[in-house]
CSV table of C-alpha atoms and ligand atoms in Angstrom, one decimal:
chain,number,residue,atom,x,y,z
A,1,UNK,CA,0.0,0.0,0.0
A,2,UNK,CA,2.6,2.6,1.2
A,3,UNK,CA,5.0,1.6,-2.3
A,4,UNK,CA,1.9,2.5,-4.2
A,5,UNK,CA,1.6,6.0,-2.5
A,6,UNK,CA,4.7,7.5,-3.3
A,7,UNK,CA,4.0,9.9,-6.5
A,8,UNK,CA,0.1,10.9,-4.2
A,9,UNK,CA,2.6,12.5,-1.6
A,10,UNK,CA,4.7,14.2,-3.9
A,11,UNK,CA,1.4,15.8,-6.2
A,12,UNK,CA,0.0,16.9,-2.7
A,13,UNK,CA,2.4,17.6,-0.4
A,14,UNK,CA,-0.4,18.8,2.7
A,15,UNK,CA,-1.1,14.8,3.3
A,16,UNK,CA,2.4,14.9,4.5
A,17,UNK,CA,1.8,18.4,6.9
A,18,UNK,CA,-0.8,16.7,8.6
A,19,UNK,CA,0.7,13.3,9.2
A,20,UNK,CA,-1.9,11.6,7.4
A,21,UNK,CA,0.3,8.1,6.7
A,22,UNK,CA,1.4,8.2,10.5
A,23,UNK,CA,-2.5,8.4,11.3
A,24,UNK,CA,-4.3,6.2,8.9
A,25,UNK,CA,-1.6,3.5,9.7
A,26,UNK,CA,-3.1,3.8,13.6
A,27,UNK,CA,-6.4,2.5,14.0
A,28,UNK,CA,-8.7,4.8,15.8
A,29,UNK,CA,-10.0,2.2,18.3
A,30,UNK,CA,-9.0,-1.3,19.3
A,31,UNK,CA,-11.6,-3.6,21.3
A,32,UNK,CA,-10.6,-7.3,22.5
A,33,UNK,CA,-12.8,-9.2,25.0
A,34,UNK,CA,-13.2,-12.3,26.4
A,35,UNK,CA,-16.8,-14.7,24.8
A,36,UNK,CA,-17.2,-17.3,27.3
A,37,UNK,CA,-20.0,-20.1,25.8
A,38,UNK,CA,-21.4,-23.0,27.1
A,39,UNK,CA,-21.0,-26.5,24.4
A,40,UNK,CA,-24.3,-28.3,24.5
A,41,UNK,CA,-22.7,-31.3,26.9
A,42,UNK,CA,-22.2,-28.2,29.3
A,43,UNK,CA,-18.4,-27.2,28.9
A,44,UNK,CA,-16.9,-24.2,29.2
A,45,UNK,CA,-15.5,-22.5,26.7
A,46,UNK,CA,-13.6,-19.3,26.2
A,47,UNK,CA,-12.1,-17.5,22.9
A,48,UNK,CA,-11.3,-14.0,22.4
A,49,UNK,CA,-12.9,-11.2,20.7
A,50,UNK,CA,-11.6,-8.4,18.3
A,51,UNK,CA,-13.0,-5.2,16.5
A,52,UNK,CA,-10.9,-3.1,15.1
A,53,UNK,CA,-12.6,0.5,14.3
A,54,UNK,CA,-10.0,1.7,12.0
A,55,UNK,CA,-11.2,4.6,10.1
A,56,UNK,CA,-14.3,6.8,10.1
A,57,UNK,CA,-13.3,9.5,7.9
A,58,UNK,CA,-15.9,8.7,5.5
A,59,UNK,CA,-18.8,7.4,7.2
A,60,UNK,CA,-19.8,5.2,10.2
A,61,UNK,CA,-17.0,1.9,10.8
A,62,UNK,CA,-17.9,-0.6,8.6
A,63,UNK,CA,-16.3,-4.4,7.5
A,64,UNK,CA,-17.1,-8.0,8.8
A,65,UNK,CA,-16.7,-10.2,11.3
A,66,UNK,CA,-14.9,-13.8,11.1
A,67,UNK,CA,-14.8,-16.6,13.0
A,68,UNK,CA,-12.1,-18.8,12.5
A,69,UNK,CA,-9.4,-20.1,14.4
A,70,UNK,CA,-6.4,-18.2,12.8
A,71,UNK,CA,-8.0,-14.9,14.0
A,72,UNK,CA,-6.2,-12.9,15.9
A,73,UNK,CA,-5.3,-9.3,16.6
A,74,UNK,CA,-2.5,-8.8,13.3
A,75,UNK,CA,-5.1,-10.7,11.2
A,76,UNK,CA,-8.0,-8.3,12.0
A,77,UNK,CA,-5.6,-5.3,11.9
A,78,UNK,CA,-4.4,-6.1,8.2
A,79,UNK,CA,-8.5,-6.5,7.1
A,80,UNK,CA,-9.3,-3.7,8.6
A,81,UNK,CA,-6.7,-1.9,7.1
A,82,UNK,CA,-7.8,-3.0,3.5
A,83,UNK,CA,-11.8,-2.5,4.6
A,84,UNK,CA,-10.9,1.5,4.6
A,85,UNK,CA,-9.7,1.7,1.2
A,86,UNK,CA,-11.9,-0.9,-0.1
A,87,UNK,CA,-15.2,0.9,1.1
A,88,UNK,CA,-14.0,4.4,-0.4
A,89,UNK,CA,-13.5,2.8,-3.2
A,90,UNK,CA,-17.4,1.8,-3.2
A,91,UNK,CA,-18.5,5.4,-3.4
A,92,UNK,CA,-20.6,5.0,-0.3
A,93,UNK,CA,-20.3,6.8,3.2
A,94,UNK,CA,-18.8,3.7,5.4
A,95,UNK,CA,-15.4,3.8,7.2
A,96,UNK,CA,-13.3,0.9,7.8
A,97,UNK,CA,-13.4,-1.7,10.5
A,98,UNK,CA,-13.2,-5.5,11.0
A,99,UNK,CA,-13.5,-7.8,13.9
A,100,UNK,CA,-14.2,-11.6,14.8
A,101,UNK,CA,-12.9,-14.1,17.1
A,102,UNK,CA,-11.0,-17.1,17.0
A,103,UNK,CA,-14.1,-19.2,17.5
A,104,UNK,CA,-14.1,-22.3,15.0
A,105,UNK,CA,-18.1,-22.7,13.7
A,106,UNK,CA,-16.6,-25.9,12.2
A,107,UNK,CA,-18.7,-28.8,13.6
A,108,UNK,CA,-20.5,-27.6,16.3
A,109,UNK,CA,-24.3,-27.7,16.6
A,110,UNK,CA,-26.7,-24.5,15.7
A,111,UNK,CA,-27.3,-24.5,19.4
A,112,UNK,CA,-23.4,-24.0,20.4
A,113,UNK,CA,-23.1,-21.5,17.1
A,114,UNK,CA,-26.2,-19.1,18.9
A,115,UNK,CA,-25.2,-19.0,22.3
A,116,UNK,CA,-21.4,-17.9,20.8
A,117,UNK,CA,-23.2,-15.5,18.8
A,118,UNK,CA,-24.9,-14.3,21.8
A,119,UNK,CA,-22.1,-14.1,24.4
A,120,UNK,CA,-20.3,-12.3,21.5
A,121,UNK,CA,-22.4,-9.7,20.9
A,122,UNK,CA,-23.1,-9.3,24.6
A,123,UNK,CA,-20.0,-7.0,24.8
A,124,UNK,CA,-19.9,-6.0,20.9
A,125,UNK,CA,-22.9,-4.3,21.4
A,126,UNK,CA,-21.5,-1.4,23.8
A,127,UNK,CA,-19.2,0.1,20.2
A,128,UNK,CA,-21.8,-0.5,17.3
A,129,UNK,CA,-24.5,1.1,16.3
A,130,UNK,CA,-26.1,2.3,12.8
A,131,UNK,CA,-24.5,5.7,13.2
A,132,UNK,CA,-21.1,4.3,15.0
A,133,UNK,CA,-20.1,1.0,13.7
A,134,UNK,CA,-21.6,-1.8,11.1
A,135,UNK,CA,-20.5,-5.2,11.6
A,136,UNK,CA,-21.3,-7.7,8.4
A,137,UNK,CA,-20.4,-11.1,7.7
A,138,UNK,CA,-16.6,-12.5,6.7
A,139,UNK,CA,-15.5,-16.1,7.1
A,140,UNK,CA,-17.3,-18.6,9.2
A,141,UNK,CA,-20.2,-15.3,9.6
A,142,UNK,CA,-23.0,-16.0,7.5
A,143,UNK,CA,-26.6,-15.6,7.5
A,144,UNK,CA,-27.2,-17.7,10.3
A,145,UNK,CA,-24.9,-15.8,12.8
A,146,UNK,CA,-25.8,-12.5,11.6
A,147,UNK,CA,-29.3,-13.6,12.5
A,148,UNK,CA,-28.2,-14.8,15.8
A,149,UNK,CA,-26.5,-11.8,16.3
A,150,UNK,CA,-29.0,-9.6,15.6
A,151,UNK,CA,-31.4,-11.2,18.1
A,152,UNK,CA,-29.4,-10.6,21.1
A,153,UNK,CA,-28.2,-6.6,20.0
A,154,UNK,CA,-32.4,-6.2,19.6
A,155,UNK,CA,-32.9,-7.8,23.0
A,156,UNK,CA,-30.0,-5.7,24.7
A,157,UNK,CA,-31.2,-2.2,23.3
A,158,UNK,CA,-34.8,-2.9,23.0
A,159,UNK,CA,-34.5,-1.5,19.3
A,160,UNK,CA,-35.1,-2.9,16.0
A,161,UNK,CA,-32.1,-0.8,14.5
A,162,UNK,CA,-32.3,-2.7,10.9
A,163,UNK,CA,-28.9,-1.0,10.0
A,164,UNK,CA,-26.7,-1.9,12.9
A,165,UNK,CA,-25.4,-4.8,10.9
A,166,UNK,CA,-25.7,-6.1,7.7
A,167,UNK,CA,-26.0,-9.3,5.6
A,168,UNK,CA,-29.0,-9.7,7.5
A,169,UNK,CA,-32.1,-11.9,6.4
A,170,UNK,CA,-34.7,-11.2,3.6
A,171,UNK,CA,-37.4,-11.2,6.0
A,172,UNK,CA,-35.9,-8.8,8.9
A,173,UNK,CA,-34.1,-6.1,6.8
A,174,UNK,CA,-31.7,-8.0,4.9
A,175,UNK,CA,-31.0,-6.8,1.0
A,176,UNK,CA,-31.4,-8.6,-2.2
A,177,UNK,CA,-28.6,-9.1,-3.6
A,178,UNK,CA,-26.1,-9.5,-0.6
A,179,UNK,CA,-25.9,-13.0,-0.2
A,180,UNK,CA,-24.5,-13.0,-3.8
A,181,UNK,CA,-22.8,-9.5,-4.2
A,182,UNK,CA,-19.5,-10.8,-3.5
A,183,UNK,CA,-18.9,-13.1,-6.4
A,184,UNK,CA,-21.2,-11.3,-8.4
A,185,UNK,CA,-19.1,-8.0,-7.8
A,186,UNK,CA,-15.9,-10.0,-8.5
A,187,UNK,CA,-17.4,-11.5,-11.7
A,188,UNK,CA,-18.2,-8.0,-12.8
A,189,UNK,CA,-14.9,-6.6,-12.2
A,190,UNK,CA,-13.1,-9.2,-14.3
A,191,UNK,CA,-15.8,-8.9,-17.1
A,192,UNK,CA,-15.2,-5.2,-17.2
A,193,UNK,CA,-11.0,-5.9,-17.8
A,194,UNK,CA,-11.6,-8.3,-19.7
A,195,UNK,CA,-14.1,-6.3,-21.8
A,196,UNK,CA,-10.7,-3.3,-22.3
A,197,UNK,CA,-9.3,-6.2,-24.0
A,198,UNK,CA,-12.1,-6.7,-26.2
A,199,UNK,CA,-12.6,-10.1,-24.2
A,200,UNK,CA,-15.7,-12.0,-22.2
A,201,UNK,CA,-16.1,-15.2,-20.6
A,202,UNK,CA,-17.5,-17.1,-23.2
A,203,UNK,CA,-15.8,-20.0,-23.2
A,204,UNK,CA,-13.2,-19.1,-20.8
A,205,UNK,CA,-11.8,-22.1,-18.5
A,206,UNK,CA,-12.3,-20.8,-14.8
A,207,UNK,CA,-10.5,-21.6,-11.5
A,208,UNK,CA,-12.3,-20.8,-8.5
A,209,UNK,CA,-10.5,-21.8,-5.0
A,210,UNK,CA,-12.5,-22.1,-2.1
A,211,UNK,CA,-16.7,-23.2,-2.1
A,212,UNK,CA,-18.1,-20.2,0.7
A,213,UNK,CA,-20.0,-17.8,0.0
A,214,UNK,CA,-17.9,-15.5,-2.5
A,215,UNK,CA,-17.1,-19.1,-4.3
A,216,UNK,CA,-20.4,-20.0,-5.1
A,217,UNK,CA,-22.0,-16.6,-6.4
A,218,UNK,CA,-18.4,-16.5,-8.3
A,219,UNK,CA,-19.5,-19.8,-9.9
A,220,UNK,CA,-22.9,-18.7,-10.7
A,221,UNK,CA,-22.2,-15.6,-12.1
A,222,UNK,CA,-18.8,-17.3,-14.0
A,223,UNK,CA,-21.7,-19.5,-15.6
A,224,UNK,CA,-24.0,-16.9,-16.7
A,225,UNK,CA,-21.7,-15.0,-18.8
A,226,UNK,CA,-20.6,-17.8,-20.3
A,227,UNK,CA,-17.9,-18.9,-18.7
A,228,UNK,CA,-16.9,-23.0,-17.3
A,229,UNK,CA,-15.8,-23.4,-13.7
A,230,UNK,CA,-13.6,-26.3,-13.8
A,231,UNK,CA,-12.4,-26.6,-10.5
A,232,UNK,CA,-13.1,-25.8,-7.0
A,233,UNK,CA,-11.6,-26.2,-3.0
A,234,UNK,CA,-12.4,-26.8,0.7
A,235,UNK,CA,-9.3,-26.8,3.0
A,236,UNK,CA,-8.8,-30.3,2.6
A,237,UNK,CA,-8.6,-30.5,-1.1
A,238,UNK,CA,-9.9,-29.5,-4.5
A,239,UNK,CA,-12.2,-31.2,-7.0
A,240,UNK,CA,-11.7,-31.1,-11.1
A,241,UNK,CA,-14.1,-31.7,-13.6
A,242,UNK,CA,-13.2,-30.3,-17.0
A,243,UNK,CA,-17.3,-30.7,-17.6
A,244,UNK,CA,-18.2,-27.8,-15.4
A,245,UNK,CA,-19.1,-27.6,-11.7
A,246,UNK,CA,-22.7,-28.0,-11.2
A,247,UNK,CA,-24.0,-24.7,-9.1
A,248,UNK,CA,-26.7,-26.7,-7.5
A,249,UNK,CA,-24.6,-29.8,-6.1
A,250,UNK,CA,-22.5,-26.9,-4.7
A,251,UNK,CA,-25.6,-24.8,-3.1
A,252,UNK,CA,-26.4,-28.0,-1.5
A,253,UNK,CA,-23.5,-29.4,-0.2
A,254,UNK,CA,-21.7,-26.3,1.3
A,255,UNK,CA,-25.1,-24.0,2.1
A,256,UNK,CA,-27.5,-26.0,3.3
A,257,UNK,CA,-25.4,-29.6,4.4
A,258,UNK,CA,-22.5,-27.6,6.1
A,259,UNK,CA,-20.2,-30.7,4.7
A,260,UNK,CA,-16.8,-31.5,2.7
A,261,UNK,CA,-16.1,-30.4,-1.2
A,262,UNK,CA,-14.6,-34.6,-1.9
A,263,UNK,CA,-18.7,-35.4,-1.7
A,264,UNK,CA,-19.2,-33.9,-4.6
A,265,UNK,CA,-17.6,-36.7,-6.9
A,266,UNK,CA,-20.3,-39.4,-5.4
A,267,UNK,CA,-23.1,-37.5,-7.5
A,268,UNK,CA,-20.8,-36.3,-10.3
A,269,UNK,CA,-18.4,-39.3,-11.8
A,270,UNK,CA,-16.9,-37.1,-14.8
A,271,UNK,CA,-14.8,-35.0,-11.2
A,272,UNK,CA,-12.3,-36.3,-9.7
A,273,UNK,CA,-11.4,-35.0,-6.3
A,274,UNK,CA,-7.2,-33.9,-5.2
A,275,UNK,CA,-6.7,-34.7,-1.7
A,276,UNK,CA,-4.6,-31.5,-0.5
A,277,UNK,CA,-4.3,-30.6,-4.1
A,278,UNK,CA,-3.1,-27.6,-5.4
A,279,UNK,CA,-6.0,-25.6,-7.3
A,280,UNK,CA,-3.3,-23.5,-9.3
A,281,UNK,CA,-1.7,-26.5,-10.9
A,282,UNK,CA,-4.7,-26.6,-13.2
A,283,UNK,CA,-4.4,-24.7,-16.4
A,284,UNK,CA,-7.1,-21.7,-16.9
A,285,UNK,CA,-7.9,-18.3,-18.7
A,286,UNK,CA,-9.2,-17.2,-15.7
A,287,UNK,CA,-8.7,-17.1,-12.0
A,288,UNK,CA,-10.7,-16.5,-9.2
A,289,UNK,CA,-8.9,-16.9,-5.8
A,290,UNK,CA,-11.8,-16.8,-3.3
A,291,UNK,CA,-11.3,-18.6,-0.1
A,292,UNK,CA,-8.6,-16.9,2.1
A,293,UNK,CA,-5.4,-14.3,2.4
A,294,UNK,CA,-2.0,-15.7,0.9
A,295,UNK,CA,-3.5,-19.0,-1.0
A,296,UNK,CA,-1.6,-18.0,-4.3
A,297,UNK,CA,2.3,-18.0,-3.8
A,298,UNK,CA,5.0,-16.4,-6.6
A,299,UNK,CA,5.4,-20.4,-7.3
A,300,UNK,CA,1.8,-20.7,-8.0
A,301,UNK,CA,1.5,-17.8,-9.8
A,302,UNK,CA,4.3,-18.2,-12.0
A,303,UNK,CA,2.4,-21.8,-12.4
A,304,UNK,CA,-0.6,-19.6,-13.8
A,305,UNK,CA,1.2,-17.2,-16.2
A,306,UNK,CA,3.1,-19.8,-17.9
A,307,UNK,CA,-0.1,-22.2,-18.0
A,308,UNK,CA,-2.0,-19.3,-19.8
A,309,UNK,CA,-4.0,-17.6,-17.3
A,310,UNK,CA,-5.0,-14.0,-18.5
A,311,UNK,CA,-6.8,-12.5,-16.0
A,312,UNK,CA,-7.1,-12.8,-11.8
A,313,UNK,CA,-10.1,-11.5,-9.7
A,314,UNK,CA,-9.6,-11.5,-6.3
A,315,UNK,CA,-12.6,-12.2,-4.3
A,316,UNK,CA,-10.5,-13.2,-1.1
A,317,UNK,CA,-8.7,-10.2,0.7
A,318,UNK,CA,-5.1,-10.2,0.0
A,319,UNK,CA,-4.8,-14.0,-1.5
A,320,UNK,CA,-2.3,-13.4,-3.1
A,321,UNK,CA,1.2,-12.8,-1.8
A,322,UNK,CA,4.0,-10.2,-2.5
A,323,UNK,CA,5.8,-12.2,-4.6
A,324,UNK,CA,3.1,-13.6,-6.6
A,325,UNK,CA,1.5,-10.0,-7.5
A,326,UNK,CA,4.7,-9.0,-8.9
A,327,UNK,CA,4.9,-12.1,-11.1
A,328,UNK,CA,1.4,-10.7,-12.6
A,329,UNK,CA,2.4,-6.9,-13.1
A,330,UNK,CA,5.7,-7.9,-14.9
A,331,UNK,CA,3.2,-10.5,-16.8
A,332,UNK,CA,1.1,-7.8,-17.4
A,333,UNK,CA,-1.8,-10.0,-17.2
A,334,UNK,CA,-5.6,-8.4,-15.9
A,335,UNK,CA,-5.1,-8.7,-11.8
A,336,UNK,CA,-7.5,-6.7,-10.1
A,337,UNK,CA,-6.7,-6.9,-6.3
A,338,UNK,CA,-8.8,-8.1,-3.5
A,339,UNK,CA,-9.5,-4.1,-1.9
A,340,UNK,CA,-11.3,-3.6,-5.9
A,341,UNK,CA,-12.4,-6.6,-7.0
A,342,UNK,CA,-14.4,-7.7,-4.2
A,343,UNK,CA,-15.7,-4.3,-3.1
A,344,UNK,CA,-19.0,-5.8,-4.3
A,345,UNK,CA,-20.2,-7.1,-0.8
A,346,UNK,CA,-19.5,-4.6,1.5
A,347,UNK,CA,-21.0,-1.8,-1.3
A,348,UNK,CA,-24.0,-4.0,-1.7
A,349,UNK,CA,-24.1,-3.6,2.7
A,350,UNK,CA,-23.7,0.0,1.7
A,351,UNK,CA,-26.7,-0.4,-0.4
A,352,UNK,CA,-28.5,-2.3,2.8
A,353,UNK,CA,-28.0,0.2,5.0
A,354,UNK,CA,-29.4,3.3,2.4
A,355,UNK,CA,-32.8,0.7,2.5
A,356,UNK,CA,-33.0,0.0,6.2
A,357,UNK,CA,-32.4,4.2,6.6
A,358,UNK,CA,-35.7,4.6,4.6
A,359,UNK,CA,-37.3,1.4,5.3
A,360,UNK,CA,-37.4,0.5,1.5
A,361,UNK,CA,-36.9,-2.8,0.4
A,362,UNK,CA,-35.9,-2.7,-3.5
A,363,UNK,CA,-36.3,-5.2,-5.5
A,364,UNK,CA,-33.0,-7.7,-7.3
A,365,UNK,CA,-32.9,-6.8,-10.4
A,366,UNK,CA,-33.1,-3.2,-9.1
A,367,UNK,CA,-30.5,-4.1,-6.2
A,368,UNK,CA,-28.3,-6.0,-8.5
A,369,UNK,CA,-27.7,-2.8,-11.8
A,370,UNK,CA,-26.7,-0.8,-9.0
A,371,UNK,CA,-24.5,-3.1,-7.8
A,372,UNK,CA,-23.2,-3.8,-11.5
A,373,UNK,CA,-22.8,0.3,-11.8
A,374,UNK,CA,-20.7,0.2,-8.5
A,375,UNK,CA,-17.9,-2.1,-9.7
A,376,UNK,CA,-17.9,-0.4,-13.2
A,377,UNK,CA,-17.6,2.9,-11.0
A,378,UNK,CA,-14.5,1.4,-9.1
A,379,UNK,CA,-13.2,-0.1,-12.3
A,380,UNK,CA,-13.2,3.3,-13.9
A,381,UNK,CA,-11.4,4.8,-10.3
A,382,UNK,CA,-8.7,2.1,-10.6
A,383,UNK,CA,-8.6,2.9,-14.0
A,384,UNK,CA,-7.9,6.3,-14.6
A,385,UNK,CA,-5.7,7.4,-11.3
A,386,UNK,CA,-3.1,4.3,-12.5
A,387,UNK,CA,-3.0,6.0,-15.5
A,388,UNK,CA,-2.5,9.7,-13.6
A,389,UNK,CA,0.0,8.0,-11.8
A,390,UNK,CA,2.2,6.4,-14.3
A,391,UNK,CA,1.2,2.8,-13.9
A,392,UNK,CA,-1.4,2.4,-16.7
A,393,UNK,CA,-3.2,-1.4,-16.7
A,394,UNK,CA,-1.9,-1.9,-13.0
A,395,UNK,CA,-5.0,-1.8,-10.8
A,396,UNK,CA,-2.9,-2.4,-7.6
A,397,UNK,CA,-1.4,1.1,-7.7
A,398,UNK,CA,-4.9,2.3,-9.1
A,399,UNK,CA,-6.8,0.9,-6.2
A,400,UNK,CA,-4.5,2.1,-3.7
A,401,UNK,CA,-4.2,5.4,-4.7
A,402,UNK,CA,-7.4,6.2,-6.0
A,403,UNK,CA,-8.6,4.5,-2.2
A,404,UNK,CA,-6.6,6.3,-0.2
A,405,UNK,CA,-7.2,10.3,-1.8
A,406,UNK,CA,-10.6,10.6,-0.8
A,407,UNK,CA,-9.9,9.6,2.2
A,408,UNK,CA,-6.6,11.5,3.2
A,409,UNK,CA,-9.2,14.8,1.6
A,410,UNK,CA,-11.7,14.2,4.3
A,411,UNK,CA,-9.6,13.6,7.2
A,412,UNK,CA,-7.9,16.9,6.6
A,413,UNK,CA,-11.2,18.3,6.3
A,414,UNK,CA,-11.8,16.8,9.7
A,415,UNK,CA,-8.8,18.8,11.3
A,416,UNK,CA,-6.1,16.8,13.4
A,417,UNK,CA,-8.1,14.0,14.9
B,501,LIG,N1,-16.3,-9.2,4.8
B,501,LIG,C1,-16.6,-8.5,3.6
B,501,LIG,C2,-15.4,-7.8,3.1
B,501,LIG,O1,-14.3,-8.2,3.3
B,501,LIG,C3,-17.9,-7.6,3.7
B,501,LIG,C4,-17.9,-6.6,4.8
B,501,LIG,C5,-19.3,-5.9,4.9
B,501,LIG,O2,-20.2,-6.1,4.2
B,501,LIG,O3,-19.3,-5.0,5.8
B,501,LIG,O4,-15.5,-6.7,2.4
């Protein structure tokens, strides 16, 4: 981020007067707390906390929550980091934040997952608030949690304050369009690079890593346009079926079962399933790596370069390491970043909270050419301030800069706090 700003300090040389690196670097407020939860045989359990309220120079906090048992303090600090670039980015008034706990959802009953939920937010609910902070959803936070989330803030205020968080259920405030916005907003974003090369996804050969939520809308969308998914992963390995994935199969398996990726091959005997396989190895045009942060090394991408690959959407934050996202700029292959590509979600909570402000509910085709408008918007940002800068083509720098001027303008607006 801080290589990429380099020519924005030298055009304006007030971000440096008023310390604006040394402040956005420091989040603005840091909460961790203990979640003590009973299991349903009655044990004790205790994992930690986070939220991180990074930046709220351009609206109230705003990012997910994950559950997972990597999470810790440097993990949360790095998202939300990302999250305030990423929702300028969007267009929309929302700061940066993220939070979670190390919690694993893996396994563990509905019953286990809700009282979590509820001991979570039992001390989460003292920083948030429509006009404060806006948790969302992130790994191992879906529907379900934000539901059982939701429950407990309404019981502890005594408010139904729709827009205190967001991902929320159709029938209680939720938005159309947010369960898919994610891959859908990634899907857009490559179609609109590829599209400055004269190029679609008809007949493109896809790669999507991962099978959560951004993996599946990825996969939907992918197929829409034309596109064929040919491979897919869980953490334990990766299936292959030069066919196509089937969407449904997917839905079923991962949304509503809560089980492993390998199960797909009992219903689909064209795929074969890669114990602890390596989803890169596979040749592609496209690649979408969507399950978690540094799943694409400088081996794997070199892998991808030299197997053909022309274009990368990120719709995981940061999956891709240092290394490997200089092997695609000196490729000079389409790579649109994670902070750009999957900007789709948290705009589409954007979008969420406008409706819960005016207790609208619009409808998905409605919901989902706004959505489409918002990644060609931050398509065109990337765009054009790579090409102001001097880096024409590479979205990284684009991103970055064009991310982190709007909101360096409004914090020196805001006078040193
Ligand atoms: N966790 C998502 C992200 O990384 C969405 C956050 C939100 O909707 O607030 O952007």
């Amino acid at each position: 981020m801080l290589e990429s700003l380099g020519p924005v300090l030298v055009k304006y040389p007030e971000f440096t007067e008023a310390k604006i690196i040394e402040r956005i670097c420091e989040p603005e407020r840091q909460l961790i707390f203990r979640v003590p939860w009973q299991d349903d045989r009655g044990v004790v359990h205790i994992n930690r906390g986070f939220r991180v309220q990074f930046n709220s120079a351009l609206g109230p906090y705003k990012g997910g929550l994950r559950f997972h048992p990597s999470v810790y303090l440097g993990i949360i600090k790095f998202l939300g980091f990302e999250q305030i670039f990423k929702n300028s980015l969007t267009g929309l008034p929302i700061g940066g934040a993220k939070g979670g706990s190390d919690f694993d959802p893996k396994g563990k009953s509905d019953s286990e997952v809700m009282r979590f939920c509820q001991s979570f937010m039992l001390e989460l609910w003292r920083i948030i608030g429509e006009h404060t902070d806006v948790p969302a959803g992130d790994i191992g936070v879906g529907g379900r949690e934000i539901g059982f989330l939701f429950g407990q803030y309404k019981r502890l205020t005594n408010k139904f304050e729709a827009g205190v968080l967001t991902g929320k259920g159709l029938v209680y405030g939720g938005s159309q369009v947010r369960t898919e916005a994610t891959g859908y907003g990634c899907t857009y974003f490559v179609n609109e690079m590829l599209a400055s090369k004269k190029n679609g996804f008809k007949g493109k050969k896809v790669l999507v890593s991962g099978s959560g939520n951004v993996a599946i809308y990825t996969l939907e969308k992918v197929h829409q346009l034309g596109g064929k998914v040919v491979a897919m992963s869980d953490s334990n390995g990766v299936i292959h079926d030069e066919k196509g994935i089937n969407l449904e199969t997917i839905k079923q398996l991962k949304e509503v079962e809560r089980r492993r990726i390998k199960e797909y091959c009992d219903s689909h005997k064209s795929a074969r399933y890669i114990p602890n396989g390596n989803i890169w190895d596979i040749p592609c045009d496209v690649a979408f790596p969507s399950a978690t942060e540094n799943e694409i090394t400088g081996k794997d991408a070199k892998k991808l370069v030299k197997n053909g690959c022309i274009a990368v959407g990120e719709g995981a934050n940061m999956p891709t390491t240092p290394e490997g996202v200089h092997v695609f700029i000196q490729a000079g292959i389409l790579y649109g970043p994670g902070k750009a590509a999957n900007a789709g979600g948290v705009a589409t909570s954007g979008l969420e909270m406008q409706q819960n402000a005016s207790r609208e509910a619009w409808g998905f085709e409605e919901t989902d050419i706004k959505l489409q408008q918002i990644m060609r918007n931050v398509y065109v940002l990337c765009s054009e301030a790579a090409e102001e800068f001097g880096a024409p083509g590479n979205f990284v720098v684009g991103a970055n800069i064009a991310g982190f001027i709007k909101v360096a303008r409004a914090m020196i607006a805001h006078g040193i706090v």
